[in-house]
Amino acid sequence: MTVQPKFTQAQPVILDEAPVVLRFAGLFPQNLGKFKMHDERCGGDLDHVDQELSRLNQVLAGEPGWQQQIRGEIA
């Protein structure tokens, strides 16, 4: 038994403009690797990712190498 809803007649959705998604959750040092992997779209199941559109993503915070910088500041 699950509390998750079942979608028995789901229909594909095509949007002219994708919504902005924000997530405010705690991020701990041991999670930085997974966060980086998600950020760079370089691991796990990527079937749901349109690699051609990923190049259009904008980085709104951080610079190249920010994960290493944070680890250095925490250590």
Tab-separated table of N, CA and C in Angstrom:
chain	number	residue	atom	x	y	z
A	1	MET	N	0.843	-1.180	0.000
A	1	MET	CA	0.000	0.000	0.000
A	1	MET	C	0.885	1.237	0.000
A	2	THR	N	0.532	2.208	-0.790
A	2	THR	CA	1.306	3.440	-0.882
A	2	THR	C	0.384	4.643	-0.732
A	3	VAL	N	0.956	5.722	-0.238
A	3	VAL	CA	0.178	6.962	-0.120
A	3	VAL	C	0.315	7.805	-1.379
A	4	GLN	N	1.149	7.366	-2.309
A	4	GLN	CA	1.370	8.110	-3.542
A	4	GLN	C	0.186	7.925	-4.489
A	5	PRO	N	-0.233	8.985	-5.160
A	5	PRO	CA	-1.342	8.845	-6.107
A	5	PRO	C	-0.915	8.042	-7.335
A	6	LYS	N	-1.873	7.386	-7.950
A	6	LYS	CA	-1.611	6.655	-9.187
A	6	LYS	C	-2.155	7.470	-10.349
A	7	PHE	N	-1.357	7.580	-11.383
A	7	PHE	CA	-1.764	8.300	-12.583
A	7	PHE	C	-2.062	7.258	-13.650
A	8	THR	N	-3.323	6.980	-13.834
A	8	THR	CA	-3.704	5.918	-14.762
A	8	THR	C	-3.920	6.420	-16.181
A	9	GLN	N	-4.177	7.721	-16.340
A	9	GLN	CA	-4.397	8.275	-17.675
A	9	GLN	C	-3.563	9.540	-17.863
A	10	ALA	N	-2.283	9.434	-17.551
A	10	ALA	CA	-1.397	10.595	-17.661
A	10	ALA	C	-1.234	11.004	-19.118
A	11	GLN	N	-1.176	12.287	-19.352
A	11	GLN	CA	-0.997	12.836	-20.692
A	11	GLN	C	0.305	13.633	-20.737
A	12	PRO	N	1.063	13.563	-21.832
A	12	PRO	CA	2.281	14.366	-21.928
A	12	PRO	C	1.944	15.854	-21.925
A	13	VAL	N	2.851	16.624	-21.391
A	13	VAL	CA	2.669	18.074	-21.320
A	13	VAL	C	3.805	18.741	-22.080
A	14	ILE	N	3.470	19.667	-22.942
A	14	ILE	CA	4.475	20.453	-23.658
A	14	ILE	C	4.288	21.902	-23.231
A	15	LEU	N	5.326	22.461	-22.622
A	15	LEU	CA	5.265	23.830	-22.123
A	15	LEU	C	6.049	24.760	-23.035
A	16	ASP	N	5.548	25.961	-23.230
A	16	ASP	CA	6.310	26.966	-23.971
A	16	ASP	C	7.489	27.456	-23.144
A	17	GLU	N	7.298	27.493	-21.838
A	17	GLU	CA	8.352	27.953	-20.943
A	17	GLU	C	8.308	27.104	-19.682
A	18	ALA	N	9.450	26.570	-19.297
A	18	ALA	CA	9.503	25.723	-18.107
A	18	ALA	C	9.489	26.583	-16.847
A	19	PRO	N	8.883	26.081	-15.781
A	19	PRO	CA	8.854	26.846	-14.534
A	19	PRO	C	10.219	26.842	-13.850
A	20	VAL	N	10.432	27.823	-13.015
A	20	VAL	CA	11.644	27.879	-12.194
A	20	VAL	C	11.412	26.986	-10.986
A	21	VAL	N	12.398	26.191	-10.655
A	21	VAL	CA	12.274	25.294	-9.513
A	21	VAL	C	13.310	25.683	-8.472
A	22	LEU	N	12.842	25.907	-7.262
A	22	LEU	CA	13.731	26.207	-6.146
A	22	LEU	C	13.564	25.137	-5.088
A	23	ARG	N	14.653	24.810	-4.436
A	23	ARG	CA	14.580	23.846	-3.346
A	23	ARG	C	15.411	24.377	-2.196
A	24	PHE	N	14.763	24.547	-1.073
A	24	PHE	CA	15.456	25.005	0.119
A	24	PHE	C	15.523	23.844	1.098
A	25	ALA	N	16.618	23.136	1.057
A	25	ALA	CA	16.812	21.996	1.951
A	25	ALA	C	18.251	22.024	2.431
A	26	GLY	N	18.474	21.413	3.567
A	26	GLY	CA	19.829	21.366	4.108
A	26	GLY	C	20.770	20.631	3.171
A	27	LEU	N	21.981	21.125	3.051
A	27	LEU	CA	23.000	20.486	2.225
A	27	LEU	C	24.215	20.263	3.108
A	28	PHE	N	24.625	19.025	3.224
A	28	PHE	CA	25.727	18.664	4.097
A	28	PHE	C	26.938	18.277	3.256
A	29	PRO	N	28.151	18.382	3.823
A	29	PRO	CA	29.365	18.095	3.043
A	29	PRO	C	29.333	16.745	2.333
A	30	GLN	N	28.778	15.731	2.978
A	30	GLN	CA	28.744	14.410	2.346
A	30	GLN	C	27.813	14.361	1.133
A	31	ASN	N	26.972	15.385	0.945
A	31	ASN	CA	26.055	15.429	-0.198
A	31	ASN	C	26.609	16.216	-1.380
A	32	LEU	N	27.752	16.858	-1.239
A	32	LEU	CA	28.269	17.715	-2.309
A	32	LEU	C	28.551	16.944	-3.591
A	33	GLY	N	29.040	15.720	-3.466
A	33	GLY	CA	29.330	14.919	-4.656
A	33	GLY	C	28.083	14.649	-5.479
A	34	LYS	N	27.000	14.283	-4.807
A	34	LYS	CA	25.743	14.029	-5.517
A	34	LYS	C	25.188	15.315	-6.113
A	35	PHE	N	25.330	16.411	-5.380
A	35	PHE	CA	24.849	17.694	-5.881
A	35	PHE	C	25.612	18.085	-7.141
A	36	LYS	N	26.938	17.886	-7.117
A	36	LYS	CA	27.765	18.209	-8.288
A	36	LYS	C	27.390	17.312	-9.474
A	37	MET	N	27.177	16.026	-9.199
A	37	MET	CA	26.806	15.098	-10.263
A	37	MET	C	25.480	15.530	-10.899
A	38	HIS	N	24.528	15.940	-10.075
A	38	HIS	CA	23.247	16.413	-10.603
A	38	HIS	C	23.437	17.702	-11.384
A	39	ASP	N	24.250	18.608	-10.847
A	39	ASP	CA	24.501	19.902	-11.484
A	39	ASP	C	25.111	19.734	-12.872
A	40	GLU	N	26.021	18.769	-12.999
A	40	GLU	CA	26.726	18.552	-14.267
A	40	GLU	C	26.042	17.507	-15.147
A	41	ARG	N	24.955	16.915	-14.666
A	41	ARG	CA	24.215	15.887	-15.413
A	41	ARG	C	25.171	14.787	-15.887
A	42	CYS	N	25.975	14.259	-14.939
A	42	CYS	CA	27.011	13.311	-15.358
A	42	CYS	C	26.871	11.931	-14.720
A	43	GLY	N	25.755	11.611	-14.131
A	43	GLY	CA	25.638	10.285	-13.537
A	43	GLY	C	24.208	9.937	-13.203
A	44	GLY	N	24.005	8.683	-12.907
A	44	GLY	CA	22.662	8.235	-12.566
A	44	GLY	C	21.794	8.098	-13.807
A	45	ASP	N	20.505	8.012	-13.582
A	45	ASP	CA	19.535	7.856	-14.666
A	45	ASP	C	19.301	9.207	-15.333
A	46	LEU	N	19.737	9.354	-16.564
A	46	LEU	CA	19.605	10.618	-17.291
A	46	LEU	C	18.567	10.544	-18.411
A	47	ASP	N	17.740	9.502	-18.385
A	47	ASP	CA	16.728	9.363	-19.436
A	47	ASP	C	15.747	10.524	-19.460
A	48	HIS	N	15.543	11.173	-18.317
A	48	HIS	CA	14.582	12.272	-18.231
A	48	HIS	C	15.200	13.623	-18.586
A	49	VAL	N	16.493	13.640	-18.919
A	49	VAL	CA	17.203	14.891	-19.193
A	49	VAL	C	17.394	15.058	-20.694
A	50	ASP	N	16.993	16.193	-21.218
A	50	ASP	CA	17.246	16.525	-22.618
A	50	ASP	C	18.619	17.191	-22.678
A	51	GLN	N	19.630	16.422	-23.052
A	51	GLN	CA	21.007	16.911	-23.049
A	51	GLN	C	21.188	18.128	-23.952
A	52	GLU	N	20.407	18.222	-25.018
A	52	GLU	CA	20.515	19.370	-25.922
A	52	GLU	C	20.055	20.655	-25.241
A	53	LEU	N	19.076	20.550	-24.360
A	53	LEU	CA	18.564	21.738	-23.673
A	53	LEU	C	19.367	22.084	-22.423
A	54	SER	N	20.123	21.131	-21.882
A	54	SER	CA	20.894	21.386	-20.662
A	54	SER	C	21.890	22.522	-20.844
A	55	ARG	N	22.351	22.732	-22.063
A	55	ARG	CA	23.318	23.808	-22.311
A	55	ARG	C	22.689	25.181	-22.097
A	56	LEU	N	21.369	25.246	-22.093
A	56	LEU	CA	20.683	26.521	-21.893
A	56	LEU	C	20.518	26.873	-20.415
A	57	ASN	N	20.848	25.932	-19.518
A	57	ASN	CA	20.717	26.199	-18.088
A	57	ASN	C	21.616	27.357	-17.685
A	58	GLN	N	21.145	28.137	-16.733
A	58	GLN	CA	21.920	29.261	-16.216
A	58	GLN	C	22.381	28.942	-14.802
A	59	VAL	N	23.626	29.264	-14.514
A	59	VAL	CA	24.143	29.134	-13.160
A	59	VAL	C	23.888	30.454	-12.458
A	60	LEU	N	23.054	30.419	-11.420
A	60	LEU	CA	22.680	31.648	-10.736
A	60	LEU	C	23.543	31.915	-9.511
A	61	ALA	N	24.271	30.914	-9.048
A	61	ALA	CA	25.146	31.106	-7.892
A	61	ALA	C	26.325	30.158	-8.027
A	62	GLY	N	27.454	30.583	-7.509
A	62	GLY	CA	28.634	29.725	-7.535
A	62	GLY	C	29.487	29.962	-8.762
A	63	GLU	N	30.700	29.524	-8.677
A	63	GLU	CA	31.659	29.640	-9.773
A	63	GLU	C	32.225	28.259	-10.042
A	64	PRO	N	32.945	28.082	-11.147
A	64	PRO	CA	33.580	26.786	-11.372
A	64	PRO	C	34.459	26.419	-10.174
A	65	GLY	N	34.338	25.183	-9.727
A	65	GLY	CA	35.136	24.728	-8.590
A	65	GLY	C	34.550	25.075	-7.237
A	66	TRP	N	33.296	25.496	-7.194
A	66	TRP	CA	32.721	25.927	-5.920
A	66	TRP	C	32.635	24.795	-4.907
A	67	GLN	N	32.459	23.548	-5.377
A	67	GLN	CA	32.372	22.434	-4.436
A	67	GLN	C	33.688	22.267	-3.677
A	68	GLN	N	34.810	22.364	-4.393
A	68	GLN	CA	36.109	22.235	-3.746
A	68	GLN	C	36.349	23.397	-2.785
A	69	GLN	N	35.910	24.578	-3.161
A	69	GLN	CA	36.066	25.742	-2.296
A	69	GLN	C	35.293	25.546	-0.986
A	70	ILE	N	34.067	25.058	-1.085
A	70	ILE	CA	33.267	24.830	0.118
A	70	ILE	C	33.917	23.774	0.998
A	71	ARG	N	34.384	22.684	0.394
A	71	ARG	CA	35.051	21.645	1.188
A	71	ARG	C	36.278	22.211	1.903
A	72	GLY	N	37.028	23.078	1.226
A	72	GLY	CA	38.196	23.693	1.845
A	72	GLY	C	37.825	24.588	3.010
A	73	GLU	N	36.723	25.305	2.890
A	73	GLU	CA	36.287	26.188	3.966
A	73	GLU	C	35.752	25.408	5.152
A	74	ILE	N	35.149	24.247	4.894
A	74	ILE	CA	34.595	23.434	5.975
A	74	ILE	C	35.708	22.725	6.737
A	75	ALA	N	36.721	22.262	6.008
A	75	ALA	CA	37.799	21.466	6.626
A	75	ALA	C	38.591	22.215	7.662
